[in-house]
Short mmCIF file of C-alpha atoms in Angstrom, two decimals:
data_model
loop_
_atom_site.label_atom_id
_atom_site.label_comp_id
_atom_site.label_asym_id
_atom_site.label_seq_id
_atom_site.Cartn_x
_atom_site.Cartn_y
_atom_site.Cartn_z
CA UNK A 1403 8.52 -15.31 -12.46
CA UNK A 1404 9.77 -12.23 -10.42
CA UNK A 1405 13.46 -11.63 -11.17
CA UNK A 1406 15.55 -9.66 -8.56
CA UNK A 1407 18.93 -8.06 -9.15
CA UNK A 1408 21.45 -6.96 -6.45
CA UNK A 1409 23.05 -3.69 -7.62
CA UNK A 1410 26.25 -1.82 -6.29
CA UNK A 1411 25.60 1.47 -5.02
CA UNK A 1412 27.44 3.14 -7.93
CA UNK A 1413 26.44 0.76 -10.67
CA UNK A 1414 24.57 2.04 -13.70
CA UNK A 1415 21.25 0.25 -13.79
CA UNK A 1416 18.94 -0.52 -16.65
CA UNK A 1417 15.06 -0.54 -16.74
CA UNK A 1418 15.08 -4.23 -17.51
CA UNK A 1419 12.04 -5.49 -15.57
CA UNK A 1420 14.15 -6.76 -12.60
CA UNK A 1421 13.41 -5.56 -9.15
CA UNK A 1422 16.59 -3.93 -7.86
CA UNK A 1423 17.97 -4.74 -4.38
CA UNK A 1424 20.26 -1.96 -2.98
CA UNK A 1425 22.89 -1.80 -0.24
CA UNK A 1426 23.76 0.87 2.63
CA UNK A 1427 25.16 3.47 0.21
CA UNK A 1428 22.15 3.58 -1.79
CA UNK A 1429 19.96 3.92 1.39
CA UNK A 1430 22.10 6.90 2.25
CA UNK A 1431 21.64 8.52 -1.26
CA UNK A 1432 17.76 7.99 -0.89
CA UNK A 1433 17.78 9.66 2.50
CA UNK A 1434 19.38 12.80 1.19
CA UNK A 1435 17.18 12.94 -1.94
CA UNK A 1436 14.07 12.03 0.11
CA UNK A 1437 14.84 14.80 2.65
CA UNK A 1438 15.14 17.46 -0.10
CA UNK A 1439 11.66 16.42 -1.35
CA UNK A 1440 10.29 16.69 2.08
CA UNK A 1441 11.82 20.05 2.76
CA UNK A 1442 10.45 21.36 -0.51
CA UNK A 1443 6.97 20.22 0.50
CA UNK A 1444 7.23 21.50 3.83
CA UNK A 1445 7.78 24.84 2.31
CA UNK A 1446 4.48 24.60 0.32
CA UNK A 1447 2.48 24.57 3.53
CA UNK A 1448 2.93 28.47 3.89
CA UNK A 1449 2.88 29.21 0.08
CA UNK A 1450 -0.37 27.44 -0.68
CA UNK A 1451 -3.10 30.21 -0.18
CA UNK A 1452 -5.92 31.56 -2.10
CA UNK A 1453 -4.69 33.67 -4.94
CA UNK A 1454 -1.36 31.89 -5.58
CA UNK A 1455 -1.02 30.40 -9.00
CA UNK A 1456 0.20 26.91 -9.81
CA UNK A 1457 2.87 28.54 -11.87
CA UNK A 1458 4.20 30.33 -8.73
CA UNK A 1459 4.42 26.96 -6.93
CA UNK A 1460 6.31 25.40 -9.77
CA UNK A 1461 8.86 28.38 -9.57
CA UNK A 1462 9.40 27.93 -5.94
CA UNK A 1463 9.87 24.07 -6.36
CA UNK A 1464 12.36 24.66 -9.12
CA UNK A 1465 14.44 27.04 -7.33
CA UNK A 1466 14.42 25.12 -4.14
CA UNK A 1467 15.46 21.95 -6.02
CA UNK A 1468 18.37 23.78 -7.67
CA UNK A 1469 19.48 25.48 -4.39
CA UNK A 1470 19.57 22.04 -2.89
CA UNK A 1471 21.98 20.86 -5.40
CA UNK A 1472 19.53 18.60 -7.52
CA UNK A 1473 17.41 19.01 -10.54
CA UNK A 1474 13.73 18.44 -11.00
CA UNK A 1475 13.34 15.02 -12.46
CA UNK A 1476 10.05 15.83 -14.07
CA UNK A 1477 11.58 18.82 -15.99
CA UNK A 1478 11.84 17.62 -19.63
CA UNK A 1479 10.59 14.08 -18.51
CA UNK A 1480 8.92 12.91 -21.69
CA UNK A 1481 8.12 16.26 -22.82
CA UNK A 1482 6.87 17.58 -19.37
CA UNK A 1483 8.04 21.14 -19.10
CA UNK A 1484 7.74 21.79 -15.44
CA UNK A 1485 9.45 21.00 -12.10
CA UNK A 1486 6.37 19.56 -10.14
CA UNK A 1487 2.75 18.50 -10.71
CA UNK A 1488 -0.14 20.39 -9.33
CA UNK A 1489 -3.43 18.60 -9.23
CA UNK A 1490 -6.54 20.47 -8.00
CA UNK A 1491 -9.82 19.16 -6.84
CA UNK A 1492 -10.98 16.67 -9.35
CA UNK A 1493 -7.49 16.26 -10.98
CA UNK A 1494 -6.28 12.83 -9.89
CA UNK A 1495 -2.46 13.48 -10.85
CA UNK A 1496 -0.09 14.97 -13.30
CA UNK A 1497 -1.80 18.48 -13.13
CA UNK A 1498 0.26 21.04 -15.09
CA UNK A 1499 1.42 24.13 -13.38
CA UNK A 1500 0.48 27.41 -15.21
CA UNK A 1501 -1.89 30.38 -14.65
CA UNK A 1502 -4.43 28.53 -12.62
CA UNK A 1503 -5.17 30.52 -9.50
CA UNK A 1504 -6.06 28.66 -6.21
CA UNK A 1505 -9.32 29.53 -4.62
CA UNK A 1506 -10.70 29.36 -1.27
CA UNK A 1507 -12.19 25.69 -0.66
CA UNK A 1508 -9.71 24.19 -3.17
CA UNK A 1509 -7.66 20.96 -2.32
CA UNK A 1510 -4.42 20.45 -4.16
CA UNK A 1511 -1.77 17.73 -4.34
CA UNK A 1512 1.70 18.79 -5.15
CA UNK A 1513 4.13 16.18 -6.41
CA UNK A 1514 7.94 16.69 -6.44
CA UNK A 1515 10.98 14.65 -7.43
CA UNK A 1516 14.41 16.11 -6.94
CA UNK A 1517 17.18 14.18 -8.49
CA UNK A 1518 20.08 14.44 -6.09
CA UNK A 1519 23.41 12.98 -6.68
CA UNK A 1520 21.70 10.32 -8.98
CA UNK A 1521 19.02 9.62 -6.63
CA UNK A 1522 15.21 10.18 -6.81
CA UNK A 1523 13.32 11.65 -4.00
CA UNK A 1524 9.72 11.21 -5.01
CA UNK A 1525 6.88 12.51 -2.81
CA UNK A 1526 3.59 14.26 -2.77
CA UNK A 1527 1.27 15.92 -0.25
CA UNK A 1528 -2.19 17.34 -0.18
CA UNK A 1529 -2.75 20.88 1.01
CA UNK A 1530 -6.04 22.59 1.94
CA UNK A 1531 -6.70 26.10 0.50
CA UNK A 1532 -8.50 28.31 2.68
CA UNK A 1533 -11.92 27.13 4.33
CA UNK A 1534 -12.38 23.58 2.79
CA UNK A 1535 -15.56 21.64 3.24
CA UNK A 1536 -15.82 18.67 5.65
CA UNK A 1537 -16.18 16.05 2.96
CA UNK A 1538 -12.92 17.29 1.15
CA UNK A 1539 -11.24 17.08 4.45
CA UNK A 1540 -12.42 13.70 5.17
CA UNK A 1541 -11.33 12.55 1.86
CA UNK A 1542 -7.78 13.96 2.47
CA UNK A 1543 -7.59 12.29 5.85
CA UNK A 1544 -8.89 8.91 4.79
CA UNK A 1545 -6.33 9.09 1.78
CA UNK A 1546 -3.38 9.80 4.11
CA UNK A 1547 -4.52 6.79 6.26
CA UNK A 1548 -4.34 4.54 3.22
CA UNK A 1549 -0.88 5.60 2.73
CA UNK A 1550 0.16 4.77 6.13
CA UNK A 1551 -1.75 1.64 6.20
CA UNK A 1552 0.01 0.60 3.01
CA UNK A 1553 3.39 1.56 4.55
CA UNK A 1554 2.51 -0.58 7.51
CA UNK A 1555 2.47 -3.68 5.28
CA UNK A 1556 5.74 -2.97 3.60
CA UNK A 1557 8.13 -5.35 5.31
CA UNK A 1558 10.24 -8.32 4.25
CA UNK A 1559 8.21 -11.54 3.54
CA UNK A 1560 5.06 -9.62 2.74
CA UNK A 1561 3.70 -9.48 -0.88
CA UNK A 1562 3.09 -6.34 -2.96
CA UNK A 1563 -0.50 -7.33 -3.06
CA UNK A 1564 -0.92 -7.03 0.57
CA UNK A 1565 -0.08 -3.36 0.45
CA UNK A 1566 -2.75 -2.78 -2.34
CA UNK A 1567 -5.41 -5.02 -0.47
CA UNK A 1568 -4.99 -2.98 2.67
CA UNK A 1569 -5.36 0.27 0.90
CA UNK A 1570 -8.47 -0.81 -1.05
CA UNK A 1571 -10.09 -2.21 2.03
CA UNK A 1572 -9.62 1.04 3.84
CA UNK A 1573 -10.87 3.37 1.09
CA UNK A 1574 -13.72 1.30 0.20
CA UNK A 1575 -14.85 1.06 3.80
CA UNK A 1576 -15.53 4.76 3.36
CA UNK A 1577 -17.20 4.14 -0.08
CA UNK A 1578 -14.33 5.84 -1.88
CA UNK A 1579 -12.99 4.66 -5.41
CA UNK A 1580 -9.40 3.52 -5.58
CA UNK A 1581 -7.74 4.52 -9.01
CA UNK A 1582 -6.39 1.71 -10.92
CA UNK A 1583 -4.85 3.47 -13.91
CA UNK A 1584 -1.94 4.86 -11.97
CA UNK A 1585 0.28 3.08 -9.46
CA UNK A 1586 3.51 3.41 -7.39
CA UNK A 1587 6.67 2.26 -8.68
CA UNK A 1588 10.25 1.14 -8.10
CA UNK A 1589 12.79 4.06 -8.01
CA UNK A 1590 16.40 4.82 -7.05
CA UNK A 1591 18.76 5.84 -9.94
CA UNK A 1592 15.80 5.42 -12.13
CA UNK A 1593 12.70 7.66 -12.09
CA UNK A 1594 10.33 4.73 -12.70
CA UNK A 1595 11.29 1.13 -12.41
CA UNK A 1596 9.88 -2.26 -11.39
CA UNK A 1597 7.81 -3.24 -9.47
CA UNK A 1598 4.55 -1.69 -10.16
CA UNK A 1599 2.88 -1.00 -6.80
CA UNK A 1600 -0.95 -1.38 -7.30
CA UNK A 1601 -3.25 0.20 -4.75
CA UNK A 1602 -6.16 -2.15 -5.30
CA UNK A 1603 -5.04 -5.76 -5.10
CA UNK A 1604 -5.44 -9.18 -3.65
CA UNK A 1605 -3.63 -10.07 -0.45
CA UNK A 1606 -0.78 -12.67 -0.89
CA UNK A 1607 -0.20 -11.78 -4.60
CA UNK A 1608 2.73 -10.15 -6.33
CA UNK A 1609 6.36 -10.14 -5.78
CA UNK A 1610 7.73 -10.89 -2.37
CA UNK A 1611 9.15 -7.86 -0.48
CA UNK A 1612 12.93 -8.21 0.13
CA UNK A 1613 15.45 -5.94 1.92
CA UNK A 1614 16.86 -3.50 -0.51
CA UNK A 1615 13.77 -2.72 -2.55
CA UNK A 1616 12.95 0.89 -3.16
CA UNK A 1617 9.52 1.94 -4.16
CA UNK A 1618 6.76 4.54 -3.80
CA UNK A 1619 3.28 4.08 -2.28
CA UNK A 1620 1.00 6.83 -3.60
CA UNK A 1621 -2.74 5.85 -3.40
CA UNK A 1622 -5.09 8.06 -5.48
CA UNK A 1623 -8.46 7.94 -3.90
CA UNK A 1624 -11.64 9.49 -5.33
CA UNK A 1625 -14.66 10.92 -3.52
CA UNK A 1626 -16.85 9.11 -5.92
CA UNK A 1627 -16.16 6.29 -8.37
CA UNK A 1628 -12.78 5.02 -9.48
CA UNK A 1629 -13.15 6.02 -13.06
CA UNK A 1630 -10.39 8.18 -14.87
CA UNK A 1631 -10.50 10.34 -17.91
CA UNK A 1632 -7.32 11.73 -19.70
CA UNK A 1633 -7.42 15.37 -20.75
CA UNK A 1634 -6.09 16.42 -24.27
CA UNK A 1635 -2.81 17.52 -23.16
CA UNK A 1636 -2.00 13.88 -22.56
CA UNK A 1637 -0.89 14.55 -18.87
CA UNK A 1638 -3.75 15.45 -16.70
CA UNK A 1639 -5.90 12.75 -15.40
CA UNK A 1640 -9.30 13.74 -13.96
CA UNK A 1641 -12.15 11.86 -12.23
CA UNK A 1642 -14.67 10.58 -14.74
CA UNK A 1643 -17.67 11.73 -12.62
CA UNK A 1644 -16.02 14.90 -11.63
CA UNK A 1645 -15.76 14.06 -8.03
CA UNK A 1646 -12.85 15.19 -5.71
CA UNK A 1647 -9.60 13.28 -5.69
CA UNK A 1648 -6.65 13.01 -3.14
CA UNK A 1649 -3.19 11.58 -3.03
CA UNK A 1650 -0.28 11.18 -0.90
CA UNK A 1651 3.15 9.64 -1.75
CA UNK A 1652 6.21 8.43 0.00
CA UNK A 1653 9.38 6.74 -1.15
CA UNK A 1654 10.42 3.98 1.02
CA UNK A 1655 13.08 1.27 1.31
CA UNK A 1656 12.58 -2.22 2.63
CA UNK A 1657 14.90 -3.01 5.59
CA UNK A 1658 15.60 -6.09 7.46
CA UNK A 1659 12.82 -5.63 9.87
CA UNK A 1660 10.46 -3.34 8.11
CA UNK A 1661 10.69 -0.28 5.97
CA UNK A 1662 12.43 3.25 6.05
CA UNK A 1663 10.39 6.27 4.71
CA UNK A 1664 12.78 8.48 2.91
CA UNK A 1665 10.39 11.34 2.35
CA UNK A 1666 9.03 12.00 5.89
CA UNK A 1667 8.67 15.65 6.77
CA UNK A 1668 11.46 16.86 9.05
CA UNK A 1669 8.99 19.17 10.47
CA UNK A 1670 6.20 16.76 11.07
CA UNK A 1671 4.08 18.30 8.23
CA UNK A 1672 3.10 14.94 6.62
CA UNK A 1673 -0.58 15.65 6.51
CA UNK A 1674 -2.82 18.89 6.81
CA UNK A 1675 -3.67 20.89 8.64
CA UNK A 1676 -0.25 22.36 8.59
#
């Protein structure tokens, strides 16, 4: 049975398996954290160019996060030593920044989570590096469509399975694979919390969506099959068939009439081309 817990805006919450329902003050906290995440990703649109390293991207993310009065939630999280994730081409998620140089034709996902005044703003976007192939551009476009189709299903009275079913149907219509091993998640004062937001699901199943729920939707869509392989570093997930992969992520809150996207770009740079 799904358990819900109404929490005060200043209450310390525990990762206890319950779905947290938040009030107006929490929505305001998530708006501020989400806006900072979006502003950081807006800056990446000019930074991502051939010749730039993923380590340079990480440096800018870290500095912008600190300048915004926040800290990078990923820095030190379960031993992760960086301020963002940089996932290139066939890397599905959790790519580790370093000396890797971006090359003409690459696609890259940049995933940031500033922790601002106790609230997590979690978001990621795809970026096109130089002259990108049509098949890669199409994958990126469809993945963004999957995200927005999922968000459209996020409203009171719907089920979490409705989000995943809609995403899966759209991706598979284009003969793309939907990654199952990683999913969206609840967030707020906790980085990762209940519920798990599966991106391939059966409509009408899962917890009911209620006002005050906060969670991410972050479909990971592969150009080929859905299979995943973990690298020896314990973080980097790649496509088993070495096909390209794309991902977009927004943090949202369920309202009385629909949902609010906390991480929308202030400049309208939510998807490429930027």
